[in-house]
mmCIF file of C-alpha atoms in Angstrom:
data_model
loop_
_atom_site.group_PDB
_atom_site.id
_atom_site.type_symbol
_atom_site.label_atom_id
_atom_site.label_comp_id
_atom_site.label_asym_id
_atom_site.label_seq_id
_atom_site.Cartn_x
_atom_site.Cartn_y
_atom_site.Cartn_z
ATOM 1 C CA MET A 1 -20.097 -7.353 4.308
ATOM 2 C CA THR A 2 -19.049 -5.539 7.424
ATOM 3 C CA VAL A 3 -15.515 -4.279 6.895
ATOM 4 C CA LEU A 4 -13.210 -3.116 9.683
ATOM 5 C CA LEU A 5 -10.473 -0.728 8.612
ATOM 6 C CA ALA A 6 -7.751 -0.909 11.251
ATOM 7 C CA GLY A 7 -5.888 2.232 10.308
ATOM 8 C CA CYS A 8 -7.795 4.701 8.219
ATOM 9 C CA GLY A 9 -5.498 7.324 6.712
ATOM 10 C CA ASP A 10 -5.538 8.386 3.074
ATOM 11 C CA LEU A 11 -5.365 4.879 1.605
ATOM 12 C CA GLY A 12 -7.679 3.279 4.161
ATOM 13 C CA THR A 13 -10.240 6.038 3.772
ATOM 14 C CA GLU A 14 -10.249 5.701 -0.017
ATOM 15 C CA ALA A 15 -10.718 1.937 0.327
ATOM 16 C CA GLY A 16 -13.477 2.536 2.879
ATOM 17 C CA LEU A 17 -15.369 4.855 0.561
ATOM 18 C CA ARG A 18 -15.178 2.205 -2.146
ATOM 19 C CA PHE A 19 -16.462 -0.499 0.205
ATOM 20 C CA ALA A 20 -19.314 1.801 1.251
ATOM 21 C CA ALA A 21 -20.180 2.578 -2.378
ATOM 22 C CA LEU A 22 -20.687 -1.160 -2.879
ATOM 23 C CA GLY A 23 -23.212 -1.188 -0.027
ATOM 24 C CA HIS A 24 -21.002 -2.602 2.722
ATOM 25 C CA ARG A 25 -20.931 -1.389 6.304
ATOM 26 C CA VAL A 26 -17.533 0.169 7.002
ATOM 27 C CA VAL A 27 -16.026 0.809 10.435
ATOM 28 C CA GLY A 28 -12.826 2.841 10.581
ATOM 29 C CA TRP A 29 -10.354 2.833 13.468
ATOM 30 C CA ARG A 30 -8.029 5.814 13.732
ATOM 31 C CA ARG A 31 -6.777 8.259 16.342
ATOM 32 C CA SER A 32 -8.852 11.113 14.920
ATOM 33 C CA PRO A 33 -12.124 9.536 13.739
ATOM 34 C CA ALA A 34 -13.837 12.928 13.363
ATOM 35 C CA LYS A 35 -11.836 13.406 10.149
ATOM 36 C CA LEU A 36 -13.509 10.414 8.495
ATOM 37 C CA PRO A 37 -16.266 10.927 5.900
ATOM 38 C CA ALA A 38 -19.838 10.100 6.891
ATOM 39 C CA ALA A 39 -19.844 6.832 4.933
ATOM 40 C CA ILE A 40 -17.320 5.378 7.410
ATOM 41 C CA GLU A 41 -18.311 4.751 11.048
ATOM 42 C CA GLY A 42 -15.352 6.158 12.933
ATOM 43 C CA ALA A 43 -14.039 4.871 16.255
ATOM 44 C CA ALA A 44 -11.114 6.337 18.186
ATOM 45 C CA ALA A 45 -8.275 3.816 18.265
ATOM 46 C CA ASP A 46 -4.504 3.702 18.612
ATOM 47 C CA LEU A 47 -3.326 0.448 17.064
ATOM 48 C CA GLY A 48 -0.210 0.613 19.191
ATOM 49 C CA SER A 49 -2.412 0.137 22.254
ATOM 50 C CA LYS A 50 -3.940 -3.060 23.597
ATOM 51 C CA ASP A 51 -7.093 -1.119 24.456
ATOM 52 C CA LEU A 52 -8.892 -1.255 21.108
ATOM 53 C CA PRO A 53 -12.627 -0.670 20.508
ATOM 54 C CA PRO A 54 -15.118 -3.529 20.229
ATOM 55 C CA VAL A 55 -14.983 -5.412 16.927
ATOM 56 C CA PRO A 56 -18.375 -5.656 15.190
ATOM 57 C CA ALA A 57 -19.586 -9.239 15.659
ATOM 58 C CA ASP A 58 -20.434 -9.675 11.967
ATOM 59 C CA THR A 59 -17.085 -8.424 10.641
ATOM 60 C CA THR A 60 -16.367 -10.204 7.361
ATOM 61 C CA ALA A 61 -13.072 -8.579 6.393
ATOM 62 C CA VAL A 62 -10.390 -6.637 8.241
ATOM 63 C CA VAL A 63 -7.963 -4.306 6.488
ATOM 64 C CA ILE A 64 -4.831 -3.366 8.430
ATOM 65 C CA ALA A 65 -3.483 -0.220 6.770
ATOM 66 C CA VAL A 66 -1.220 1.614 9.177
ATOM 67 C CA ALA A 67 1.634 4.081 8.822
ATOM 68 C CA ALA A 68 4.604 4.603 11.086
ATOM 69 C CA ASP A 69 4.797 7.892 12.990
ATOM 70 C CA SER A 70 8.409 8.420 11.913
ATOM 71 C CA PRO A 71 11.055 6.781 9.692
ATOM 72 C CA ALA A 72 12.653 5.029 12.666
ATOM 73 C CA GLU A 73 12.801 1.299 13.334
ATOM 74 C CA GLU A 74 10.969 1.489 16.669
ATOM 75 C CA ALA A 75 8.181 3.520 15.059
ATOM 76 C CA TYR A 76 7.850 0.885 12.330
ATOM 77 C CA ARG A 77 7.786 -1.904 14.877
ATOM 78 C CA ALA A 78 5.116 -0.118 16.923
ATOM 79 C CA ALA A 79 2.942 0.482 13.866
ATOM 80 C CA TYR A 80 3.277 -2.778 11.998
ATOM 81 C CA VAL A 81 4.286 -5.618 14.329
ATOM 82 C CA ARG A 82 2.476 -4.423 17.449
ATOM 83 C CA GLY A 83 -0.360 -3.053 15.323
ATOM 84 C CA VAL A 84 -1.000 -6.453 13.726
ATOM 85 C CA GLU A 85 -0.638 -8.187 17.089
ATOM 86 C CA ASN A 86 -3.101 -5.856 18.806
ATOM 87 C CA VAL A 87 -5.704 -6.153 16.053
ATOM 88 C CA LEU A 88 -5.472 -9.958 16.193
ATOM 89 C CA ASP A 89 -5.748 -9.838 19.985
ATOM 90 C CA ALA A 90 -8.902 -7.695 19.699
ATOM 91 C CA LEU A 91 -10.451 -10.214 17.303
ATOM 92 C CA GLU A 92 -9.688 -13.036 19.746
ATOM 93 C CA ARG A 93 -10.960 -10.984 22.674
ATOM 94 C CA ASP A 94 -14.311 -10.418 20.980
ATOM 95 C CA GLN A 95 -14.408 -13.917 19.440
ATOM 96 C CA VAL A 96 -14.755 -12.577 15.908
ATOM 97 C CA SER A 97 -13.455 -14.697 13.021
ATOM 98 C CA PRO A 98 -13.503 -12.733 9.753
ATOM 99 C CA GLU A 99 -13.197 -14.514 6.421
ATOM 100 C CA ARG A 100 -10.010 -12.667 5.590
ATOM 101 C CA ILE A 101 -7.548 -10.092 6.879
ATOM 102 C CA ILE A 102 -5.712 -7.876 4.386
ATOM 103 C CA PHE A 103 -2.406 -6.474 5.654
ATOM 104 C CA VAL A 104 -1.018 -3.584 3.621
ATOM 105 C CA SER A 105 2.701 -4.300 3.279
ATOM 106 C CA SER A 106 5.383 -3.096 0.872
ATOM 107 C CA THR A 107 7.709 -4.292 -1.881
ATOM 108 C CA ALA A 108 10.484 -3.136 0.478
ATOM 109 C CA VAL A 109 10.493 -6.733 1.756
ATOM 110 C CA TYR A 110 12.417 -7.708 -1.407
ATOM 111 C CA GLY A 111 15.330 -5.311 -1.039
ATOM 112 C CA ASP A 112 17.514 -4.741 -4.111
ATOM 113 C CA ALA A 113 17.467 -7.137 -7.070
ATOM 114 C CA GLY A 114 20.020 -5.368 -9.263
ATOM 115 C CA GLY A 115 17.317 -4.437 -11.745
ATOM 116 C CA GLY A 116 16.025 -8.023 -11.954
ATOM 117 C CA TRP A 117 12.445 -9.237 -11.814
ATOM 118 C CA VAL A 118 10.709 -10.254 -8.601
ATOM 119 C CA ASP A 119 7.310 -11.812 -7.950
ATOM 120 C CA GLU A 120 5.499 -13.512 -5.088
ATOM 121 C CA SER A 121 7.739 -16.590 -5.401
ATOM 122 C CA THR A 122 10.931 -14.530 -4.984
ATOM 123 C CA ALA A 123 12.598 -14.935 -1.594
ATOM 124 C CA ALA A 124 12.088 -11.816 0.502
ATOM 125 C CA GLU A 125 15.492 -10.432 1.482
ATOM 126 C CA PRO A 126 14.945 -6.940 2.882
ATOM 127 C CA GLY A 127 17.777 -4.473 2.551
ATOM 128 C CA GLY A 128 16.730 -2.230 5.427
ATOM 129 C CA PHE A 129 14.815 -2.230 8.683
ATOM 130 C CA SER A 130 11.539 -1.154 7.077
ATOM 131 C CA GLY A 131 11.392 -4.276 4.932
ATOM 132 C CA ARG A 132 12.508 -6.494 7.818
ATOM 133 C CA VAL A 133 9.811 -5.145 10.134
ATOM 134 C CA LEU A 134 7.100 -5.506 7.491
ATOM 135 C CA LEU A 135 8.203 -9.060 6.767
ATOM 136 C CA GLU A 136 8.063 -9.824 10.487
ATOM 137 C CA ALA A 137 4.511 -8.445 10.617
ATOM 138 C CA GLU A 138 3.526 -10.582 7.621
ATOM 139 C CA GLY A 139 4.941 -13.671 9.329
ATOM 140 C CA LEU A 140 3.109 -12.856 12.541
ATOM 141 C CA LEU A 141 -0.170 -12.589 10.656
ATOM 142 C CA GLN A 142 0.265 -15.975 8.980
ATOM 143 C CA ALA A 143 1.430 -17.686 12.167
ATOM 144 C CA ARG A 144 -1.506 -16.411 14.215
ATOM 145 C CA LEU A 145 -4.066 -17.353 11.556
ATOM 146 C CA SER A 146 -2.646 -20.806 10.853
ATOM 147 C CA GLY A 147 -5.308 -23.447 11.386
ATOM 148 C CA THR A 148 -8.155 -20.928 11.588
ATOM 149 C CA ARG A 149 -10.948 -20.158 9.118
ATOM 150 C CA THR A 150 -9.490 -16.714 8.425
ATOM 151 C CA ALA A 151 -7.305 -16.173 5.358
ATOM 152 C CA GLY A 152 -4.415 -13.762 5.890
ATOM 153 C CA VAL A 153 -3.311 -11.746 2.866
ATOM 154 C CA SER A 154 -0.309 -9.442 2.572
ATOM 155 C CA LEU A 155 -0.612 -6.859 -0.207
ATOM 156 C CA ARG A 156 2.908 -5.669 -0.975
ATOM 157 C CA LEU A 157 2.460 -2.236 -2.505
ATOM 158 C CA GLY A 158 5.024 -0.335 -4.521
ATOM 159 C CA GLY A 159 5.496 3.400 -4.124
ATOM 160 C CA ILE A 160 2.099 5.046 -3.786
ATOM 161 C CA TYR A 161 1.465 8.265 -5.684
ATOM 162 C CA GLY A 162 -1.733 10.172 -6.386
ATOM 163 C CA PRO A 163 -3.625 13.184 -5.042
ATOM 164 C CA GLY A 164 -1.353 15.054 -2.643
ATOM 165 C CA ARG A 165 1.480 12.562 -3.215
ATOM 166 C CA THR A 166 3.540 14.590 -5.669
ATOM 167 C CA ARG A 167 7.185 14.174 -4.628
ATOM 168 C CA LEU A 168 8.533 13.639 -8.157
ATOM 169 C CA ILE A 169 6.321 16.334 -9.643
ATOM 170 C CA ASP A 170 7.544 18.781 -7.002
ATOM 171 C CA GLN A 171 11.182 17.858 -7.686
ATOM 172 C CA VAL A 172 10.743 18.532 -11.404
ATOM 173 C CA LYS A 173 9.029 21.869 -10.709
ATOM 174 C CA THR A 174 11.717 23.052 -8.282
ATOM 175 C CA GLY A 175 14.603 21.858 -10.445
ATOM 176 C CA SER A 176 15.856 19.513 -7.725
ATOM 177 C CA ALA A 177 15.138 16.332 -9.700
ATOM 178 C CA VAL A 178 18.206 14.386 -10.849
ATOM 179 C CA ILE A 179 18.141 11.660 -13.487
ATOM 180 C CA PRO A 180 20.397 8.810 -12.301
ATOM 181 C CA GLU A 181 23.447 8.070 -14.425
ATOM 182 C CA ASP A 182 22.485 4.383 -14.452
ATOM 183 C CA VAL A 183 19.172 2.693 -15.241
ATOM 184 C CA ARG A 184 17.221 2.564 -11.994
ATOM 185 C CA TYR A 185 13.901 0.736 -12.035
ATOM 186 C CA THR A 186 11.050 1.955 -9.869
ATOM 187 C CA ASN A 187 7.706 0.370 -9.024
ATOM 188 C CA ARG A 188 4.619 2.365 -8.201
ATOM 189 C CA ILE A 189 0.855 2.256 -7.909
ATOM 190 C CA HIS A 190 -1.726 5.026 -7.944
ATOM 191 C CA ARG A 191 -3.507 5.494 -4.621
ATOM 192 C CA ASP A 192 -6.867 4.736 -6.229
ATOM 193 C CA ASP A 193 -5.632 1.450 -7.714
ATOM 194 C CA ALA A 194 -4.098 0.486 -4.358
ATOM 195 C CA ALA A 195 -7.468 1.084 -2.673
ATOM 196 C CA ALA A 196 -9.300 -0.796 -5.416
ATOM 197 C CA ALA A 197 -6.916 -3.749 -5.010
ATOM 198 C CA ILE A 198 -7.701 -3.902 -1.284
ATOM 199 C CA VAL A 199 -11.442 -3.965 -2.047
ATOM 200 C CA HIS A 200 -10.932 -6.626 -4.715
ATOM 201 C CA LEU A 201 -8.940 -8.974 -2.476
ATOM 202 C CA ALA A 202 -11.367 -8.526 0.406
ATOM 203 C CA GLY A 203 -14.399 -9.386 -1.692
ATOM 204 C CA MET A 204 -13.239 -11.835 -4.371
ATOM 205 C CA ALA A 205 -15.139 -15.117 -4.455
ATOM 206 C CA ALA A 206 -12.066 -17.355 -4.507
ATOM 207 C CA VAL A 207 -9.945 -17.644 -1.381
ATOM 208 C CA PRO A 208 -6.996 -15.290 -1.963
ATOM 209 C CA GLY A 209 -3.395 -16.373 -1.714
ATOM 210 C CA PRO A 210 -1.161 -15.274 1.166
ATOM 211 C CA VAL A 211 0.802 -12.655 -0.808
ATOM 212 C CA TYR A 212 0.110 -10.303 -3.719
ATOM 213 C CA ILE A 213 2.352 -7.651 -5.230
ATOM 214 C CA GLY A 214 0.500 -4.392 -5.817
ATOM 215 C CA VAL A 215 2.260 -2.411 -8.546
ATOM 216 C CA ASP A 216 1.157 -1.151 -11.943
ATOM 217 C CA ASN A 217 1.928 -2.837 -15.250
ATOM 218 C CA GLU A 218 5.232 -1.121 -15.995
ATOM 219 C CA PRO A 219 8.289 -1.030 -13.753
ATOM 220 C CA ALA A 220 9.791 2.181 -15.069
ATOM 221 C CA ASP A 221 13.279 3.618 -15.210
ATOM 222 C CA LEU A 222 13.317 6.669 -12.936
ATOM 223 C CA GLY A 223 14.936 8.740 -15.677
ATOM 224 C CA ALA A 224 12.089 7.940 -18.065
ATOM 225 C CA VAL A 225 9.527 8.988 -15.437
ATOM 226 C CA LEU A 226 11.288 12.287 -14.739
ATOM 227 C CA ARG A 227 11.647 13.088 -18.447
ATOM 228 C CA PHE A 228 7.942 12.328 -18.950
ATOM 229 C CA LEU A 229 6.928 14.584 -16.064
ATOM 230 C CA ALA A 230 9.120 17.437 -17.313
ATOM 231 C CA ALA A 231 7.534 17.211 -20.765
ATOM 232 C CA GLU A 232 3.990 17.048 -19.349
ATOM 233 C CA LEU A 233 4.599 19.987 -17.012
ATOM 234 C CA GLY A 234 6.493 22.096 -19.562
ATOM 235 C CA PHE A 235 9.621 22.259 -17.413
ATOM 236 C CA PRO A 236 13.249 21.709 -18.472
ATOM 237 C CA GLU A 237 14.465 18.135 -18.502
ATOM 238 C CA PRO A 238 16.264 17.362 -15.234
ATOM 239 C CA LYS A 239 20.021 17.096 -15.269
ATOM 240 C CA VAL A 240 21.788 13.736 -15.227
ATOM 241 C CA GLY A 241 23.998 13.109 -12.219
ATOM 242 C CA ASP A 242 24.447 11.395 -8.875
ATOM 243 C CA ALA A 243 20.907 10.784 -7.637
ATOM 244 C CA GLY A 244 22.010 9.173 -4.378
ATOM 245 C CA PRO A 245 20.947 5.707 -3.202
ATOM 246 C CA ALA A 246 17.911 4.092 -4.820
ATOM 247 C CA ARG A 247 14.675 4.383 -2.859
ATOM 248 C CA GLY A 248 13.387 0.858 -2.327
ATOM 249 C CA GLY A 249 16.157 -0.850 -4.268
ATOM 250 C CA ASN A 250 16.575 -1.417 -7.995
ATOM 251 C CA LYS A 251 14.068 -4.108 -9.019
ATOM 252 C CA ARG A 252 11.200 -4.820 -11.380
ATOM 253 C CA CYS A 253 8.080 -6.173 -9.681
ATOM 254 C CA ARG A 254 5.528 -8.303 -11.515
ATOM 255 C CA ASN A 255 1.803 -7.901 -10.885
ATOM 256 C CA ASP A 256 0.734 -11.022 -12.809
ATOM 257 C CA LEU A 257 -0.774 -12.757 -9.766
ATOM 258 C CA LEU A 258 -2.980 -9.792 -8.857
ATOM 259 C CA ARG A 259 -4.178 -9.461 -12.445
ATOM 260 C CA SER A 260 -4.825 -13.198 -12.699
ATOM 261 C CA ALA A 261 -7.115 -12.799 -9.669
ATOM 262 C CA GLY A 262 -9.340 -10.614 -11.854
ATOM 263 C CA PHE A 263 -8.032 -7.182 -10.918
ATOM 264 C CA SER A 264 -7.699 -4.493 -13.581
ATOM 265 C CA PHE A 265 -5.980 -1.136 -13.237
ATOM 266 C CA THR A 266 -7.517 2.271 -13.805
ATOM 267 C CA PHE A 267 -3.973 3.601 -14.183
ATOM 268 C CA PRO A 268 -1.960 0.766 -15.786
ATOM 269 C CA THR A 269 1.259 2.828 -16.061
ATOM 270 C CA PHE A 270 2.743 5.973 -14.566
ATOM 271 C CA ARG A 271 1.702 7.928 -17.666
ATOM 272 C CA GLU A 272 -2.047 7.636 -17.106
ATOM 273 C CA GLY A 273 -1.642 8.043 -13.366
ATOM 274 C CA TYR A 274 0.544 11.134 -13.386
ATOM 275 C CA ARG A 275 -1.554 12.796 -16.063
ATOM 276 C CA ASP A 276 -4.537 12.350 -13.741
ATOM 277 C CA VAL A 277 -2.597 13.855 -10.828
ATOM 278 C CA ILE A 278 -1.379 16.792 -12.924
ATOM 279 C CA ALA A 279 -4.979 17.410 -14.010
ATOM 280 C CA GLY A 280 -5.830 17.905 -10.328
ATOM 281 C CA ASN A 281 -8.248 14.998 -10.072
ATOM 282 C CA GLY A 282 -9.047 13.389 -6.728
ATOM 283 C CA VAL A 283 -8.289 14.512 -3.174
ATOM 284 C CA ARG A 284 -5.961 13.271 -0.476
ATOM 285 C CA HIS A 285 -7.972 12.305 2.569
ATOM 286 C CA PRO A 286 -6.957 13.962 5.858
#
């Protein structure tokens, strides 16, 4: 395949290296292409701009993996809605029709479920602007691809952790971690599994569905995760108290659909994943 990575930060770069290791040609669009490893053909691109580089004529799959410049609604809209729109416009401009486009979205589209279970059939009811903007971008992708030969896929990832993504570990080490007084479910995925899921959906033989949830096998109570990390690191168990509002809402996300598509996790729960991070394995791509 020829794979176009529209947005090539840490996650996109890891996915790109995995595509390249399988023998595919990989083209990466980002503002600073010189930072990309040699296995990825870099091209300078700002997805917020209409002036995007030429799309390789034989592009088989496109991965849109962008990040907002700041945690503000306009920054999210520029990155996700206009980013998707501009990539689709570039494909039309160059008359390229890939087999599928993978859009990296988030479980934030579901909002809070009061600790209940959600899956791909659950109505998306975002609780904040980030989820609303991502849902709008997902809808734009499906609307623009309707009636074409290109399958649009939204991969709704949980909280990504991994090399260089150590927020909870750092909180335990500094003593700033707080175990919530109530049970608060969290959903996460290791960076490497998130990248592997992108590669899997882009290359699977069957036509993928429009939405997949990308989380590991165990929605975990935040308190259990913090206690585990304290024990692994040899630090005191965090205090119980007011932990503030839940990040991403209190819900338990199912990954059954992704697993039924043939995907298997290297890090099926936070235990394997965080042990790997604590061991210092892997690198965060610049």
